[in-house]
Amino acid sequence: MARTGNKNIQAKLVLLGDMGTGKTSMVLRFTKGQFFDFQESTIGAAFFTQVLSLNEATIKFDIWDTAGQERYHSLAPMYYRGAAAAVVVYDITSMDSFERAKKWVIELQRQGNPNLIMFLVGNKVDLEEKRKVGNEEAEQYAKENGLVFLETSAKTAQNVNELFYEIAKRLTKKVPSRPTGMKLHRRPQETGRRRQLPRFPQLFVRMLVYQIELHCGPSDLKIKAALNEK
Amino acid sequence: MYQTHSKREFAIEFQPQIQILRPSIHSRRANLLVKFQDLYGFTVEGNVDDVNILNEVREKVRQQGRVWWALEASKGANWYLQPQVSSLTEGIALKSSLKLSNLANAITLKRLIRKGIPPVLRPKVWFSLSGAAKKKSTVPESYYNDLSKAVEGKVTAATKQIDHDLPRTFPGHPWLDTPEGHAALRRVLVGYSFRDSDVGYCQGLNYVAALLLLVMKTEEDAFWMLAVLLENVLVSDCYTNNLSGCHVEQRVFQDFLAKKCPRIAAHLEELEFDVSLVATEWFLCLFSKSLPSETTLRVWDVLFYEGAKVLFHVALAIFKMKEEELLLTHHVGDVINILHKTTHHLFDPDELLTVAFDKIGSMTTNTISKQRKKQEPAVMAELDQRLRRLNSIKMDDEK
């Protein structure tokens, strides 16, 4: 089962995080290239779609951008249920928002699906002079928890496209053991029980290939992946 | 203080739009998008057809105004208060004296309100019919000013969140998005957060309070409208701690959809589309974030007179209007896009309200309360379960 040529992947993506961390701004930057200094607060959740084409596949993102206020968290399961990827956002100028992000990570780890790809994103790096959450601290936390870590600015667009490309890449590389939140087209659906053993080495090889790629290129992205930086 | 537009300002406001449109009317009609300000100062983007609809709506508003003035002339300025008087003092032996004329007034009033309250009369009519006037009359005259003074300078979790949301509430609005507008909205929201600490501040209330300010013109009246809305009109606990009231409303709505629009409900279930994906915002912002301003206020006209059941009528109507289109969808995203597009372009309030009240069929407040009672235990159990799961996480953390 080598990499198939043109896969079409539909993937549900959810953004979680404290209010005012820039979740909506990040999505708008990615989907429309827009940015507003004062973005209307999101109530419930907002829905966006965007298609990304990589060499190996075309990914259609269904993006759920959720409301940040704590009392809205009771709605969250509806949005992260069945998601293929989750982006937990905090504001680098607010320690509270980082603490809230950690709570989200824990909740996702315990309740989300085990195949969920999780990203931790520190937004608003354009406000470096007001920074309260250190880059190293967040990176360390991400490493311990197996999250991909990035710092972004929706305002200057720094790392925003990179974030979504990275998510797309990981989605295409992930072995689709069960298509939760991810629908693969032009590929026969796997039937029957999962064959655990033969699959394992393959996954391992893929991860290896991926790590090599990340270290030595050819990679068009300069991304700090938490799992391979030492 | 902000003044809502007089008729003259209103006419001036729409002139530039006409200038923009005239040369292009014969050319690419439908494709041309123009931006202009609507009656309440919101920037609207629409094509020529939308603008024509808005012009028609303005004409209807004018006609409706004439009807109201004529009634005032024949029945007295506060004629519409009579039906309310009898229902408020119900049980104090006034029932027997419920005169035929009062009953006739009540029926006329209900019909009239569904056709819309003229914008000039809205502050007065809303204030009395919603029960805000009565609520205000039970406390000392200086209540609002005292409250505002007492809470000035206090910092709580709620005030921090309010401050964060002020510039994010209808950004770009010519009055709301000014220091004066921010300050007024802040006083109303902060005041309320101290009046009811269970609610404190809930995101969504910022939009509701902002629109109330635009309509009511004074902060104090907007405050009382917000109070009566949360304390009497809407189901309780809509905005508190875990939004349990809102969760209940969503389930009740789901049941009504299955009953009133079974084909849509069945199709959506197949797509695994949960109505609360779109309806949460509708119910928490009372449509202020989805519908054009005049359409929202027409919904509120009825809401303040007939109660929270109106939200169900309107929400069902939005689905109903797009039944055929919705049945053709294959994907959750398509459903959401159709509903978004529909709500944003509902410039003709009558189009929506006719469906809402004539095509949906009646729903009594009684049936709705029964449905709520039925759904409550399941919602509470679910929220409780989640809470316990989260707590167990915290405990594991501490170990």
Short mmCIF file of N, CA, C and O in Angstrom, two decimals, chain B residues 299-347:
data_model
loop_
_atom_site.label_atom_id
_atom_site.label_comp_id
_atom_site.label_asym_id
_atom_site.label_seq_id
_atom_site.Cartn_x
_atom_site.Cartn_y
_atom_site.Cartn_z
N VAL B 299 -39.25 40.63 14.66
CA VAL B 299 -39.36 39.41 15.47
C VAL B 299 -39.51 39.80 16.95
O VAL B 299 -40.33 39.25 17.68
N TRP B 300 -38.71 40.77 17.36
CA TRP B 300 -38.77 41.19 18.76
C TRP B 300 -40.12 41.84 19.10
O TRP B 300 -40.60 41.71 20.21
N ASP B 301 -40.70 42.56 18.15
CA ASP B 301 -42.04 43.14 18.37
C ASP B 301 -42.97 42.06 18.90
O ASP B 301 -43.65 42.23 19.91
N VAL B 302 -42.97 40.93 18.20
CA VAL B 302 -43.88 39.84 18.55
C VAL B 302 -43.39 39.13 19.81
O VAL B 302 -44.17 38.73 20.67
N LEU B 303 -42.07 38.99 19.92
CA LEU B 303 -41.48 38.32 21.08
C LEU B 303 -41.91 38.98 22.39
O LEU B 303 -42.31 38.31 23.34
N PHE B 304 -41.85 40.29 22.42
CA PHE B 304 -42.16 40.99 23.66
C PHE B 304 -43.65 40.93 23.99
O PHE B 304 -44.05 41.12 25.12
N TYR B 305 -44.48 40.69 22.99
CA TYR B 305 -45.92 40.62 23.27
C TYR B 305 -46.39 39.18 23.48
O TYR B 305 -47.19 38.91 24.35
N GLU B 306 -45.86 38.26 22.68
CA GLU B 306 -46.39 36.89 22.73
C GLU B 306 -45.49 35.90 23.47
O GLU B 306 -45.90 34.78 23.74
N GLY B 307 -44.25 36.29 23.73
CA GLY B 307 -43.39 35.42 24.53
C GLY B 307 -42.41 34.58 23.72
O GLY B 307 -42.34 34.68 22.50
N ALA B 308 -41.68 33.73 24.44
CA ALA B 308 -40.55 33.00 23.87
C ALA B 308 -40.94 32.01 22.78
O ALA B 308 -40.10 31.58 21.99
N LYS B 309 -42.25 31.67 22.69
CA LYS B 309 -42.65 30.73 21.65
C LYS B 309 -42.35 31.29 20.26
O LYS B 309 -42.18 30.55 19.29
N VAL B 310 -42.28 32.62 20.18
CA VAL B 310 -42.01 33.28 18.91
C VAL B 310 -40.67 32.83 18.31
O VAL B 310 -40.54 32.67 17.10
N LEU B 311 -39.70 32.58 19.19
CA LEU B 311 -38.39 32.15 18.71
C LEU B 311 -38.51 30.82 17.95
O LEU B 311 -37.87 30.61 16.93
N PHE B 312 -39.36 29.93 18.47
CA PHE B 312 -39.56 28.65 17.79
C PHE B 312 -40.24 28.85 16.44
O PHE B 312 -39.85 28.24 15.45
N HIS B 313 -41.26 29.71 16.45
CA HIS B 313 -41.97 29.98 15.20
C HIS B 313 -40.99 30.46 14.12
O HIS B 313 -41.00 29.98 12.99
N VAL B 314 -40.17 31.42 14.50
CA VAL B 314 -39.27 32.03 13.52
C VAL B 314 -38.19 31.04 13.07
O VAL B 314 -37.90 30.92 11.88
N ALA B 315 -37.63 30.32 14.03
CA ALA B 315 -36.59 29.35 13.68
C ALA B 315 -37.15 28.28 12.75
O ALA B 315 -36.51 27.91 11.75
N LEU B 316 -38.35 27.81 13.04
CA LEU B 316 -38.97 26.80 12.18
C LEU B 316 -39.24 27.38 10.80
O LEU B 316 -39.03 26.71 9.78
N ALA B 317 -39.67 28.64 10.77
CA ALA B 317 -39.98 29.27 9.49
C ALA B 317 -38.75 29.34 8.59
O ALA B 317 -38.83 29.12 7.38
N ILE B 318 -37.60 29.61 9.19
CA ILE B 318 -36.38 29.71 8.38
C ILE B 318 -36.09 28.37 7.70
O ILE B 318 -35.76 28.32 6.52
N PHE B 319 -36.25 27.29 8.44
CA PHE B 319 -36.06 25.97 7.84
C PHE B 319 -37.12 25.71 6.77
O PHE B 319 -36.83 25.25 5.68
N LYS B 320 -38.37 26.01 7.15
CA LYS B 320 -39.51 25.74 6.28
C LYS B 320 -39.36 26.45 4.92
O LYS B 320 -39.63 25.87 3.87
N MET B 321 -38.91 27.70 4.97
CA MET B 321 -38.80 28.49 3.75
C MET B 321 -37.85 27.85 2.74
O MET B 321 -37.94 28.08 1.55
N LYS B 322 -36.89 27.10 3.26
CA LYS B 322 -35.87 26.52 2.38
C LYS B 322 -36.00 25.02 2.27
O LYS B 322 -35.03 24.31 1.99
N GLU B 323 -37.18 24.51 2.53
CA GLU B 323 -37.39 23.07 2.60
C GLU B 323 -36.82 22.33 1.38
O GLU B 323 -36.00 21.42 1.51
N GLU B 324 -37.24 22.77 0.18
CA GLU B 324 -36.82 22.04 -1.02
C GLU B 324 -35.30 22.04 -1.18
O GLU B 324 -34.69 21.03 -1.50
N GLU B 325 -34.72 23.22 -0.95
CA GLU B 325 -33.26 23.32 -1.09
C GLU B 325 -32.55 22.44 -0.06
O GLU B 325 -31.57 21.78 -0.37
N LEU B 326 -33.06 22.47 1.16
CA LEU B 326 -32.41 21.70 2.22
C LEU B 326 -32.48 20.20 1.95
O LEU B 326 -31.54 19.47 2.26
N LEU B 327 -33.58 19.78 1.33
CA LEU B 327 -33.73 18.34 1.07
C LEU B 327 -32.72 17.83 0.04
O LEU B 327 -32.47 16.64 -0.06
N LEU B 328 -32.15 18.76 -0.72
CA LEU B 328 -31.18 18.35 -1.75
C LEU B 328 -29.74 18.31 -1.25
O LEU B 328 -28.84 17.95 -1.99
N THR B 329 -29.53 18.71 -0.02
CA THR B 329 -28.15 18.78 0.47
C THR B 329 -27.61 17.40 0.81
O THR B 329 -28.37 16.48 1.13
N HIS B 330 -26.28 17.30 0.71
CA HIS B 330 -25.64 16.03 1.05
C HIS B 330 -24.65 16.18 2.19
O HIS B 330 -24.00 15.25 2.59
N HIS B 331 -24.51 17.41 2.66
CA HIS B 331 -23.43 17.67 3.57
C HIS B 331 -23.82 18.73 4.59
O HIS B 331 -24.52 19.69 4.25
N VAL B 332 -23.38 18.54 5.81
CA VAL B 332 -23.69 19.48 6.89
C VAL B 332 -23.35 20.92 6.50
O VAL B 332 -24.11 21.85 6.74
N GLY B 333 -22.19 21.08 5.86
CA GLY B 333 -21.76 22.42 5.48
C GLY B 333 -22.74 23.10 4.54
O GLY B 333 -22.98 24.31 4.65
N ASP B 334 -23.33 22.33 3.62
CA ASP B 334 -24.29 22.91 2.68
C ASP B 334 -25.52 23.42 3.42
O ASP B 334 -26.07 24.47 3.10
N VAL B 335 -25.96 22.64 4.39
CA VAL B 335 -27.13 23.05 5.18
C VAL B 335 -26.84 24.39 5.85
O VAL B 335 -27.64 25.33 5.79
N ILE B 336 -25.67 24.46 6.46
CA ILE B 336 -25.32 25.69 7.18
C ILE B 336 -25.23 26.87 6.22
O ILE B 336 -25.74 27.96 6.50
N ASN B 337 -24.60 26.64 5.08
CA ASN B 337 -24.48 27.74 4.12
C ASN B 337 -25.84 28.23 3.63
O ASN B 337 -26.06 29.44 3.51
N ILE B 338 -26.75 27.32 3.35
CA ILE B 338 -28.09 27.72 2.90
C ILE B 338 -28.77 28.56 3.98
O ILE B 338 -29.33 29.63 3.71
N LEU B 339 -28.70 28.08 5.22
CA LEU B 339 -29.39 28.79 6.29
C LEU B 339 -28.77 30.17 6.54
O LEU B 339 -29.47 31.16 6.77
N HIS B 340 -27.44 30.24 6.45
CA HIS B 340 -26.77 31.54 6.63
C HIS B 340 -27.19 32.53 5.56
O HIS B 340 -27.52 33.68 5.85
N LYS B 341 -27.14 32.05 4.34
CA LYS B 341 -27.48 32.93 3.23
C LYS B 341 -28.92 33.41 3.36
O LYS B 341 -29.22 34.58 3.16
N THR B 342 -29.78 32.48 3.72
CA THR B 342 -31.20 32.84 3.87
C THR B 342 -31.40 33.91 4.92
O THR B 342 -32.03 34.93 4.68
N THR B 343 -30.85 33.66 6.10
CA THR B 343 -31.09 34.62 7.19
C THR B 343 -30.52 35.99 6.86
O THR B 343 -31.17 37.00 7.09
N HIS B 344 -29.33 36.02 6.28
CA HIS B 344 -28.72 37.32 6.00
C HIS B 344 -29.47 38.11 4.94
O HIS B 344 -29.34 39.33 4.87
N HIS B 345 -30.24 37.42 4.11
CA HIS B 345 -30.95 38.12 3.05
C HIS B 345 -32.43 38.29 3.30
O HIS B 345 -33.17 38.67 2.41
N LEU B 346 -32.86 38.01 4.52
CA LEU B 346 -34.30 38.17 4.81
C LEU B 346 -34.64 39.63 5.07
O LEU B 346 -34.96 40.02 6.19
N PHE B 347 -34.57 40.42 4.02
CA PHE B 347 -34.81 41.85 4.20
C PHE B 347 -36.30 42.15 4.35
O PHE B 347 -36.67 43.21 4.83
#
